[in-house]
mmCIF file of C-alpha atoms in Angstrom:
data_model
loop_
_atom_site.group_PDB
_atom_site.id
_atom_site.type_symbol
_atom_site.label_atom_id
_atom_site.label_comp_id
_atom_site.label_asym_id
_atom_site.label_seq_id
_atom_site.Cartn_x
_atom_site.Cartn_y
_atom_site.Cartn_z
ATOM 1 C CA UNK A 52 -21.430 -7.900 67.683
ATOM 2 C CA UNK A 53 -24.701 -8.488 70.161
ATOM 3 C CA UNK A 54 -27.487 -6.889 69.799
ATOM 4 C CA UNK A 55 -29.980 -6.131 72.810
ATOM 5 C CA UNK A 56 -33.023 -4.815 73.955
ATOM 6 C CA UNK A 57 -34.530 -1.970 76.072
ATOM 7 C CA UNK A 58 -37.978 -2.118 76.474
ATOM 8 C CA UNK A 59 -40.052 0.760 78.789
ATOM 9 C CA UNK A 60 -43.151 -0.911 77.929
ATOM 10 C CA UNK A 61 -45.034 1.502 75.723
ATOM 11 C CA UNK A 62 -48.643 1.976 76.215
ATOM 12 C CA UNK A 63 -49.868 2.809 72.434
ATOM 13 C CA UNK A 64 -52.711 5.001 71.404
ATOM 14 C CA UNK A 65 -55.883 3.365 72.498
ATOM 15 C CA UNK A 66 -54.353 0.879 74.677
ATOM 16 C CA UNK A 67 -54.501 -0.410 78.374
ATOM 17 C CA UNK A 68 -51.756 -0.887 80.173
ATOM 18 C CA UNK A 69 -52.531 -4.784 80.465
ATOM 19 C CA UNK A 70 -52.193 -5.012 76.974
ATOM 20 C CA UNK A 71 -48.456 -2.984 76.897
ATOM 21 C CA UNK A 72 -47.217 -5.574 79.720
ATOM 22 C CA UNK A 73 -48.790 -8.697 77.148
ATOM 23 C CA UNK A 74 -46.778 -6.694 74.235
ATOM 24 C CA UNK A 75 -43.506 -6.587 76.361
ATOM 25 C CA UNK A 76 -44.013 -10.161 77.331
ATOM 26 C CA UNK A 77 -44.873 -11.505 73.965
ATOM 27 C CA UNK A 78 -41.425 -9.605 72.526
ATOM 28 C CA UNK A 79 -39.108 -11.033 75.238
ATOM 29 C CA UNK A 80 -40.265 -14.499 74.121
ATOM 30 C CA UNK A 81 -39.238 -12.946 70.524
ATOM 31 C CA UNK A 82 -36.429 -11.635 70.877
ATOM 32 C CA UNK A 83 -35.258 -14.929 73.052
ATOM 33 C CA UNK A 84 -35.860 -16.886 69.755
ATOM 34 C CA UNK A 85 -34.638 -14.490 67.431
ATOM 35 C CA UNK A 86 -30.691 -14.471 69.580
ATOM 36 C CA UNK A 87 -30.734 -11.590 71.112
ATOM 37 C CA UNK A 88 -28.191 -10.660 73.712
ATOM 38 C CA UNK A 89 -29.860 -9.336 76.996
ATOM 39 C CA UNK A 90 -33.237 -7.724 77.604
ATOM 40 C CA UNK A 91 -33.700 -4.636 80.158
ATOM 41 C CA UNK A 92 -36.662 -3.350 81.079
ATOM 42 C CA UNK A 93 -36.975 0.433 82.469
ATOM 43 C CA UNK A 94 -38.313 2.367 85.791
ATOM 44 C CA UNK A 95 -41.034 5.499 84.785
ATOM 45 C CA UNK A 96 -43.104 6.647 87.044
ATOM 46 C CA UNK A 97 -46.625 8.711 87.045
ATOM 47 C CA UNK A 98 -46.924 8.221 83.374
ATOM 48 C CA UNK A 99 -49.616 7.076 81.216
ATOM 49 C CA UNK A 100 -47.507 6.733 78.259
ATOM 50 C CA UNK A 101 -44.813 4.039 79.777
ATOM 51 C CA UNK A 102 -46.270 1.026 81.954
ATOM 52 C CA UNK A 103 -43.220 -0.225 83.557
ATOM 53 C CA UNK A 104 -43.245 1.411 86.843
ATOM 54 C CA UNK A 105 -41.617 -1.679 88.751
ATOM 55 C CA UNK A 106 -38.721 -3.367 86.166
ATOM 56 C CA UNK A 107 -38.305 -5.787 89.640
ATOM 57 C CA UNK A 108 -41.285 -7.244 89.564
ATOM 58 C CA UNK A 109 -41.614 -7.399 85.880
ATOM 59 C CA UNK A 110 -38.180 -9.048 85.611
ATOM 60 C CA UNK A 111 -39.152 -12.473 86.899
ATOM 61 C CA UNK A 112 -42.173 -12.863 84.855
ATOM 62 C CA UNK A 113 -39.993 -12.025 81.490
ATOM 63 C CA UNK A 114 -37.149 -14.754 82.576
ATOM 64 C CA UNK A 115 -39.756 -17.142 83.450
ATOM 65 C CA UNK A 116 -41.243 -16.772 79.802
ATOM 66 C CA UNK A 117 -37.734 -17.044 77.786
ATOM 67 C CA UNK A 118 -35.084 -19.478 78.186
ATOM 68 C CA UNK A 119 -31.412 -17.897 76.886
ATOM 69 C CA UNK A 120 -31.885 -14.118 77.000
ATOM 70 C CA UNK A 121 -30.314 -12.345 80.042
ATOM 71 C CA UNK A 122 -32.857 -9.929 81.634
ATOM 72 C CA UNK A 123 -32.348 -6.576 83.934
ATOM 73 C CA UNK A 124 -34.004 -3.562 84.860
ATOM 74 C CA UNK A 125 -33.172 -0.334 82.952
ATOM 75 C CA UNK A 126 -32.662 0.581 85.748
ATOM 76 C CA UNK A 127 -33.207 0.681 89.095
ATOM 77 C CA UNK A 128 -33.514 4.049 90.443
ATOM 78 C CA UNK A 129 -31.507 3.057 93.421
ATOM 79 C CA UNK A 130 -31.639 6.852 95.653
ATOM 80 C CA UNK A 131 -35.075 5.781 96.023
ATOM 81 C CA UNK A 132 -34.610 2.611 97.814
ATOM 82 C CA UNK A 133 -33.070 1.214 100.470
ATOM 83 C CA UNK A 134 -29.611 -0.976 99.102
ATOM 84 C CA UNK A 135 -30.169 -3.974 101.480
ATOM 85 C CA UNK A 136 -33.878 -4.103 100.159
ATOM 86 C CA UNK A 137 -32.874 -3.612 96.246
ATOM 87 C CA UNK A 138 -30.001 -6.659 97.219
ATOM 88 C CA UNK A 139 -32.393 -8.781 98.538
ATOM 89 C CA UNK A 140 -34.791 -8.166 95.786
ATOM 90 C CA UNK A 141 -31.793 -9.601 93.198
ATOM 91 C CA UNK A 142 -30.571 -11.923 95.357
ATOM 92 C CA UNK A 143 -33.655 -13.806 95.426
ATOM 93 C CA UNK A 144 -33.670 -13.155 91.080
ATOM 94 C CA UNK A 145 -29.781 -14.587 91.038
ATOM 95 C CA UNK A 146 -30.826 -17.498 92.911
ATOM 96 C CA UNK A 147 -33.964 -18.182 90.502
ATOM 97 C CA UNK A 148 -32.289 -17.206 87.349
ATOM 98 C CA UNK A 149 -28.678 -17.652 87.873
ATOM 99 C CA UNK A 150 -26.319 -16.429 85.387
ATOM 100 C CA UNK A 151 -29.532 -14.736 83.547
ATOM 101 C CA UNK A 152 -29.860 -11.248 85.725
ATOM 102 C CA UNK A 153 -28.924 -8.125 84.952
ATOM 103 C CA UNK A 154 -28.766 -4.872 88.104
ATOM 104 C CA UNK A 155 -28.674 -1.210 86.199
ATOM 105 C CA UNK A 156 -28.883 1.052 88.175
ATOM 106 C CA UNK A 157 -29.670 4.945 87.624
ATOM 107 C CA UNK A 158 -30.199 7.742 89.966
ATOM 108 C CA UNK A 159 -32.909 9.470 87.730
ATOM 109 C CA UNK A 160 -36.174 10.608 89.380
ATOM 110 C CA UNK A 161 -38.083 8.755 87.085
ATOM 111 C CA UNK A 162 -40.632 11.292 86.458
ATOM 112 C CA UNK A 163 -41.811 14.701 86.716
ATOM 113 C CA UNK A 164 -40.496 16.240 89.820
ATOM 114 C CA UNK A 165 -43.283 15.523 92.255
ATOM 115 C CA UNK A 166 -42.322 11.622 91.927
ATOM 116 C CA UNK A 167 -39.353 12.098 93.929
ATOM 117 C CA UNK A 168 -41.517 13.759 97.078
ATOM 118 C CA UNK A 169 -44.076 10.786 96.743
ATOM 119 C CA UNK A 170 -41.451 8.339 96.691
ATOM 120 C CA UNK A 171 -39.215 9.180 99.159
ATOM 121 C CA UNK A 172 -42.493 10.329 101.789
ATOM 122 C CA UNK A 173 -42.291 14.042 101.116
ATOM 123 C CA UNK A 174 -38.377 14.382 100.844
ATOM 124 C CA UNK A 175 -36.105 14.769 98.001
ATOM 125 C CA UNK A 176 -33.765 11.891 97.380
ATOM 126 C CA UNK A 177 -30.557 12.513 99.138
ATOM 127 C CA UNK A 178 -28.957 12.130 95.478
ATOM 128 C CA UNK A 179 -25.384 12.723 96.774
ATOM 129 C CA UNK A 180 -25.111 9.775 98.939
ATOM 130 C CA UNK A 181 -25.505 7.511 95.747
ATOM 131 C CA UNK A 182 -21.920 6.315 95.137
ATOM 132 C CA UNK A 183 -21.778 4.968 98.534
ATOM 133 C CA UNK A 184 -25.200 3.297 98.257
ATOM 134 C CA UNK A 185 -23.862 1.648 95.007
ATOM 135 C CA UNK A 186 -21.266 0.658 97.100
ATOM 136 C CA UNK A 187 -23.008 -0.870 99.941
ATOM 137 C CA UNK A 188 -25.541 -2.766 97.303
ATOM 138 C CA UNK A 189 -22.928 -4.586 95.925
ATOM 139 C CA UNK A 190 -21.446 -5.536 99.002
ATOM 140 C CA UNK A 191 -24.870 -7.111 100.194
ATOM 141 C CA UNK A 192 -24.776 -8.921 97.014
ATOM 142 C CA UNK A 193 -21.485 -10.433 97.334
ATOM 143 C CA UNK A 194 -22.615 -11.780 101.169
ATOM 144 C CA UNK A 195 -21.420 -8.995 103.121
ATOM 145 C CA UNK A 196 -21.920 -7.090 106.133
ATOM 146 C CA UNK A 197 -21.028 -3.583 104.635
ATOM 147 C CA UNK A 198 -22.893 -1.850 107.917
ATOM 148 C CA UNK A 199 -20.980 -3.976 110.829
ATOM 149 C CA UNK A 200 -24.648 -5.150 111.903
ATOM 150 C CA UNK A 201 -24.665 -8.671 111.255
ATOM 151 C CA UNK A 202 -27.082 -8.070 108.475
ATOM 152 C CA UNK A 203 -26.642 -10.332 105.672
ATOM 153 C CA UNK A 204 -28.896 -10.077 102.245
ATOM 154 C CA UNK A 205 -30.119 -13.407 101.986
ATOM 155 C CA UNK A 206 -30.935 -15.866 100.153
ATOM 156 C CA UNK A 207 -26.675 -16.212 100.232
ATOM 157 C CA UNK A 208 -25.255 -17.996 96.897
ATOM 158 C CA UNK A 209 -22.250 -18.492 94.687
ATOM 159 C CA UNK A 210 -22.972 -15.866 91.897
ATOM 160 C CA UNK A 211 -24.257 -12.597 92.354
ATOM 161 C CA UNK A 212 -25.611 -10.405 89.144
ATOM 162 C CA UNK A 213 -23.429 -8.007 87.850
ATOM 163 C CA UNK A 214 -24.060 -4.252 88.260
ATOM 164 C CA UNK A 215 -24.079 -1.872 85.333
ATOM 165 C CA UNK A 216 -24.497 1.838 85.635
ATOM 166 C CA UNK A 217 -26.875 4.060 83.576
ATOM 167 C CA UNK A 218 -26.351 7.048 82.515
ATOM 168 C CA UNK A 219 -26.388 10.050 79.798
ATOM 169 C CA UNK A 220 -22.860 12.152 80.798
ATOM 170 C CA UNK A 221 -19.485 12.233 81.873
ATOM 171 C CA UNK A 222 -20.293 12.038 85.443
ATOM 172 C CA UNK A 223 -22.057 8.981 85.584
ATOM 173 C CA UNK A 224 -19.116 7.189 83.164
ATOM 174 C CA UNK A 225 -16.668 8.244 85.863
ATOM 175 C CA UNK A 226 -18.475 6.616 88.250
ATOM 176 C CA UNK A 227 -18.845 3.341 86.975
ATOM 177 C CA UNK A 228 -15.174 3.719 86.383
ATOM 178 C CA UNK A 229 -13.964 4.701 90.165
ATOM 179 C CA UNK A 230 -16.728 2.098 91.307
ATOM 180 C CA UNK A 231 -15.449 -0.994 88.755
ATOM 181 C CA UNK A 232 -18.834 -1.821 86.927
ATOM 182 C CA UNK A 233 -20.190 -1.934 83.744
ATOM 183 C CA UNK A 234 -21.392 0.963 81.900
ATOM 184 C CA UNK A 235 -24.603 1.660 79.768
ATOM 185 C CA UNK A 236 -24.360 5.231 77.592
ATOM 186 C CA UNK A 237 -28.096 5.996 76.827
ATOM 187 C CA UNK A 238 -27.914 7.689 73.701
ATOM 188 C CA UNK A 239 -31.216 7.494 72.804
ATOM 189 C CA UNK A 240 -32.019 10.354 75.853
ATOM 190 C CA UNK A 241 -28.880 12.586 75.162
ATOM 191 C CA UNK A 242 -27.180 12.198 71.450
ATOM 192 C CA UNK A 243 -24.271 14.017 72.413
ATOM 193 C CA UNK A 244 -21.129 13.703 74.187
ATOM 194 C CA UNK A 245 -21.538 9.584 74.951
ATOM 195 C CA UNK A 246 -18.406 8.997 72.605
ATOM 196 C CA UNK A 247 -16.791 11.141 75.656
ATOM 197 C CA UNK A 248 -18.288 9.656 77.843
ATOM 198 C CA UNK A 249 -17.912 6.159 77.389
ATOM 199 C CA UNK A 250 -13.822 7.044 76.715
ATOM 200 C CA UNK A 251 -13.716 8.723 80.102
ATOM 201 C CA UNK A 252 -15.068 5.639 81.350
ATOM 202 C CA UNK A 253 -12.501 3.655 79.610
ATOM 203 C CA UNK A 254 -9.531 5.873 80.366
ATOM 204 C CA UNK A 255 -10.498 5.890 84.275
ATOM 205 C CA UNK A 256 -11.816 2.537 84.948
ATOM 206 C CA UNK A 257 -10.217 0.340 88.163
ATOM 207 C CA UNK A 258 -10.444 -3.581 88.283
ATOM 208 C CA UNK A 259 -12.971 -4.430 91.380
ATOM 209 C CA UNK A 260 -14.143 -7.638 92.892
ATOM 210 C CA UNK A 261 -17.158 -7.962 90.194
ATOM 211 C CA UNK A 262 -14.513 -7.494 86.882
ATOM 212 C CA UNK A 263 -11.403 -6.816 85.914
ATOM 213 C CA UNK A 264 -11.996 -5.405 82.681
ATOM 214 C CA UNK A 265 -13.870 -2.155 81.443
ATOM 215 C CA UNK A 266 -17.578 -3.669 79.720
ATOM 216 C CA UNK A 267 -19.565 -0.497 78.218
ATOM 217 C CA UNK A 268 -22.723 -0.620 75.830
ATOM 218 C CA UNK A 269 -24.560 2.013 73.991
ATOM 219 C CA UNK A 270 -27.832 2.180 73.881
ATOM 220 C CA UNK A 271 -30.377 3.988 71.080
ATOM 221 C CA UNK A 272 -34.268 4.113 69.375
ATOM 222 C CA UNK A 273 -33.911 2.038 65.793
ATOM 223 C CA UNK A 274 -36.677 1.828 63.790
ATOM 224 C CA UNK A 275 -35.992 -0.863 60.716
ATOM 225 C CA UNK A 276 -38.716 -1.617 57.932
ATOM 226 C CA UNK A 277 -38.457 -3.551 54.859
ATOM 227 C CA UNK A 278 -37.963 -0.333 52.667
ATOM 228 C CA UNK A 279 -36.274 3.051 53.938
ATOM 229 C CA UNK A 280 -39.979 4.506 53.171
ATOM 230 C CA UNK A 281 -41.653 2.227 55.531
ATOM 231 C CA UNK A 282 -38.967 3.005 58.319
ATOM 232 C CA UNK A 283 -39.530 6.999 57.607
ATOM 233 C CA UNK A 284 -43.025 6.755 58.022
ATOM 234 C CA UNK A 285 -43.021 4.716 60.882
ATOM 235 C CA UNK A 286 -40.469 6.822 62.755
ATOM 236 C CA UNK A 287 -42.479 9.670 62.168
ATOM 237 C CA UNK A 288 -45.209 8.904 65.531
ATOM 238 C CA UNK A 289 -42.132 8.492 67.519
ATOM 239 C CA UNK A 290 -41.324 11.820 66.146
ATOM 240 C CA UNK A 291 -44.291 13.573 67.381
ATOM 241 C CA UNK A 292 -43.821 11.359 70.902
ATOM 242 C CA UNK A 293 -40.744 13.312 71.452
ATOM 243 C CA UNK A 294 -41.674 16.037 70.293
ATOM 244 C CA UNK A 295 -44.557 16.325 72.482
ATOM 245 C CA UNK A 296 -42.989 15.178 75.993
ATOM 246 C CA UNK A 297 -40.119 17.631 75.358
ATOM 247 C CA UNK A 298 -43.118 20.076 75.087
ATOM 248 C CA UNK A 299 -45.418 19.348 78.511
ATOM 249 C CA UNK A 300 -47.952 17.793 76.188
ATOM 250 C CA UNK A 301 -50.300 15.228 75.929
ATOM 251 C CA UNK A 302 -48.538 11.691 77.630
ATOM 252 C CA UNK A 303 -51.565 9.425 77.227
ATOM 253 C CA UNK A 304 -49.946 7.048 74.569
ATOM 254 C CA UNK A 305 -48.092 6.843 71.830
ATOM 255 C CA UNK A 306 -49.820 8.162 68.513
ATOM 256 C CA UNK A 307 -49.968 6.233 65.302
ATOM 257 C CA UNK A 308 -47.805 7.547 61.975
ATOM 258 C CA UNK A 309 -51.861 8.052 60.326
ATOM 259 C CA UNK A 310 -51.621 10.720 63.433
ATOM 260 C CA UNK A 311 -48.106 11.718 62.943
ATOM 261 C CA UNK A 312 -48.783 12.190 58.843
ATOM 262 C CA UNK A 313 -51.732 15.109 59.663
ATOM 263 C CA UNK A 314 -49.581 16.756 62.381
ATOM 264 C CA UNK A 315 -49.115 20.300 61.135
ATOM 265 C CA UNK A 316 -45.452 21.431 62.175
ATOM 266 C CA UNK A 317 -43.781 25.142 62.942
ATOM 267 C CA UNK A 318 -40.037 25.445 61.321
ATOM 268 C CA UNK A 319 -39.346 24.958 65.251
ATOM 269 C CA UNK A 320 -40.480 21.845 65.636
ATOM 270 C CA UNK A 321 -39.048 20.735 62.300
ATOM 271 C CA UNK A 322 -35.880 21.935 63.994
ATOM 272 C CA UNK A 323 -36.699 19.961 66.952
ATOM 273 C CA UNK A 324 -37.582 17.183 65.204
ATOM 274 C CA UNK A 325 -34.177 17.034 62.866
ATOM 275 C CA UNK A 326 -32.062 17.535 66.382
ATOM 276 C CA UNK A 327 -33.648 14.253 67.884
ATOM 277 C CA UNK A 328 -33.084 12.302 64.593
ATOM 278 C CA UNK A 329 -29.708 12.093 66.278
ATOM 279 C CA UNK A 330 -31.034 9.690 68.875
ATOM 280 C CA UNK A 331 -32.471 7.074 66.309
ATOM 281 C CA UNK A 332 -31.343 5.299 63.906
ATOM 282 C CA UNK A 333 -34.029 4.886 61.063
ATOM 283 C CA UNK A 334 -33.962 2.769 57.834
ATOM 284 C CA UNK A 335 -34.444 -0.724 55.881
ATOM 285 C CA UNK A 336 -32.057 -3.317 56.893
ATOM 286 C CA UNK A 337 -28.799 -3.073 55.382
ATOM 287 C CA UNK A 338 -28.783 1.250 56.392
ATOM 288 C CA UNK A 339 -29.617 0.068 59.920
ATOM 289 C CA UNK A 340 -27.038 -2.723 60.642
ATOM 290 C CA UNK A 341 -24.468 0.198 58.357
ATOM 291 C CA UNK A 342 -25.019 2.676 61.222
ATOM 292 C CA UNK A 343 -25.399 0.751 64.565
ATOM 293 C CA UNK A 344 -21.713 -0.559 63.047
ATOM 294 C CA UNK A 345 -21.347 2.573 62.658
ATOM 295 C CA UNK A 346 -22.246 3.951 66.350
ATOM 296 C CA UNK A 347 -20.883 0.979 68.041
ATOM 297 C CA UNK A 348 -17.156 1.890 66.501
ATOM 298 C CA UNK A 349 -17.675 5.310 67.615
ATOM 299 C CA UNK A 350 -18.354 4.361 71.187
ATOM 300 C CA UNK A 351 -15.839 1.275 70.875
ATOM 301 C CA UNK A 352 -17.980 -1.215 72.455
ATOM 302 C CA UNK A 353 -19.025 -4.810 70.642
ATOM 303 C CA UNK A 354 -22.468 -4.119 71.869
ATOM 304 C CA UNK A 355 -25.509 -2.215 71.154
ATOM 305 C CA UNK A 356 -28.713 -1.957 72.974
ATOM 306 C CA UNK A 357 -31.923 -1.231 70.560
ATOM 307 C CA UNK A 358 -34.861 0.612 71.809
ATOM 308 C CA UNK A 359 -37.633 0.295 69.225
ATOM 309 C CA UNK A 360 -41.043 2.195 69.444
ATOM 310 C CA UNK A 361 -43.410 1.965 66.601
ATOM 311 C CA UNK A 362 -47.157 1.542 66.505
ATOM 312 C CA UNK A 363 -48.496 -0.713 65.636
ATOM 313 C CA UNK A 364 -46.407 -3.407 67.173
ATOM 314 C CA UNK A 365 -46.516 -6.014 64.459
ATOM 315 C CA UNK A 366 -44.215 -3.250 62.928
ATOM 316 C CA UNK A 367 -42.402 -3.410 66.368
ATOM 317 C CA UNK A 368 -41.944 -7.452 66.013
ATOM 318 C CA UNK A 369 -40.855 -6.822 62.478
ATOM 319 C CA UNK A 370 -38.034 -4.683 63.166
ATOM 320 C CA UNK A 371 -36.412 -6.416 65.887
ATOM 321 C CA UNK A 372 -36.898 -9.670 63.447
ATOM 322 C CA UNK A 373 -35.091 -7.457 60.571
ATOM 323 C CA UNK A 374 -32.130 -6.583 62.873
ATOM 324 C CA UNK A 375 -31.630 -10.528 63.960
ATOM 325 C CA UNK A 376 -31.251 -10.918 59.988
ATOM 326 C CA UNK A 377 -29.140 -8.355 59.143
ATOM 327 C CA UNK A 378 -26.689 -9.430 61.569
ATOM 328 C CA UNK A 379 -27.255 -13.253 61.497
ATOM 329 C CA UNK A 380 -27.869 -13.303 65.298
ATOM 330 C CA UNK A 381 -27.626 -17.113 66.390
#
């Protein structure tokens, strides 16, 4: 089975942003080493808890720093943008990097609600138009002329990356079916209904020009420690990180498990807490690789994609080392 990596670029407590962009950097070049599959990197905007605003810019600078690892964007949020420009932006990447580049794409605002008006110069994104947009992207990127203008996204080339589509429902699984892509379930923003989801997408999907063959992946937070204790109490400040976004609250970085420990909860929150425990999968090595197994035969897919925030990130490093040995990654 591969294992990957989504990475939003975590700013933790205390930290600049310039040091979450060194962190991301230094765990691409990690991961790389340790086998890992692919190696996405996500789209958040007005936030000063998450410091990847701009996965396409950050893309180049992580395949210029690894050798093996495919890299992408987790996602693009493509109703945003213009579809020749985003093209054009991965055509120049394929040519670069070919064979290395990932396109996800997601129609997500990417923020709180004001992010759509600022990026999209006071309007809201016309989110209904974003099949055909998907569909006119990939024509660019395959060298044609999907408007009749005798516009062409250039640099032109052999290859062309392959588009997945994001999502956390049924809706977005159909799509990627009707449309012929792959398919990413995030899991680790809605824990239920992706075993629907992703079986929708399987049941639906039509061969296109980019594959003939349905390719899905799930993704999910995994936090792995040496002992099942360690993994508990590190799991508990992305706990309270949760806990507090689902709540309005403080967004200014991620808080440390010494934090987490002396958080005083309601039975609420406890609740809340337990019901997000379904998004993670916590635990020393051999309960880890045991349930991403585990989740990746429920989704029937022969890839999972790990999302791991812990503070500090030594502990981060150590996990994603932990995983590579529990599953003998090459």
């Amino acid at each position: 089975m591969k294992l990957s990596v989504l990475d939003q670029s975590p700013i933790l407590s205390g930290m600049a942003p310039s040091e979450a962009f060194r962190q991301t950097t230094e765990l691409a070049k990690h991961v790389d080493q340790l086998g890992f599959h692919r190696y996405w990197v996500a789209e958040h905007h007005s936030t000063e808890s998450l410091a990847g605003s701009a996965p396409e810019i950050l893309l180049p600078h992580l395949a210029a720093h690894t050798t093996n690892i495919r890299v992408g964007t987790g996602g693009v949020l493509l109703p945003h943008y213009s579809a020749y420009k985003v093209a054009e932006m991965f055509r120049v990447l394929e040519t670069l990097y070919p064979g290395r580049i990932d396109l996800g794409l997601g129609r997500a605002p990417g923020g709180m609600p004001n992010v759509n008006l600022a990026l999209n110069r006071g309007k809201h994104p016309q989110v209904e138009h974003y099949p055909q947009q998907i569909e006119e992207l990939m024509s660019y990127l395959r060298g044609e002329d999907p408007q009749g203008m005798h516009v062409y996204a250039t640099p032109k080339g052999e290859s062309a990356p392959p588009v997945w589509m994001l999502g956390s429902s049924g809706t977005s699984a159909r799509l990627a079916a009707d449309l012929g892509v792959s398919y990413s379930f995030a899991h680790f923003i809605n824990g239920y209904g992706g075993t629907r989801a992703m079986d929708r997408y399987y049941d639906y999907f039509t061969p296109s020009v980019q594959q003939t063959e349905p390719h899905g992946f799930v993704s999910i937070f995994v936090v792995c420690a040496d002992t099942e204790e360690k993994a508990e109490y590190l799991a508990s400040s992305l706990d309270l990180a949760i806990l507090r976004i689902e709540q309005g609250g403080n967004r200014t970085g991620f808080p440390t498990p010494e934090e987490a420990s002396k958080q005083q909860y309601s039975v609420f929150e406890k609740e809340r807490i337990r019901e997000n425990r379904g998004r993670m999968i916590v635990g020393d090595p051999s309960q880890v690789k045991e349930q991403i197994e585990k989740l990746a035969r429920s989704y029937n897919v022969d890839e999972v994609m790990v999302n791991t925030i812990v503070n500090p990130f030594e502990e981060r490093l150590r996990s994603y080392t932990l995983l590579a040995e529990a599953f003998q990654l090459a």
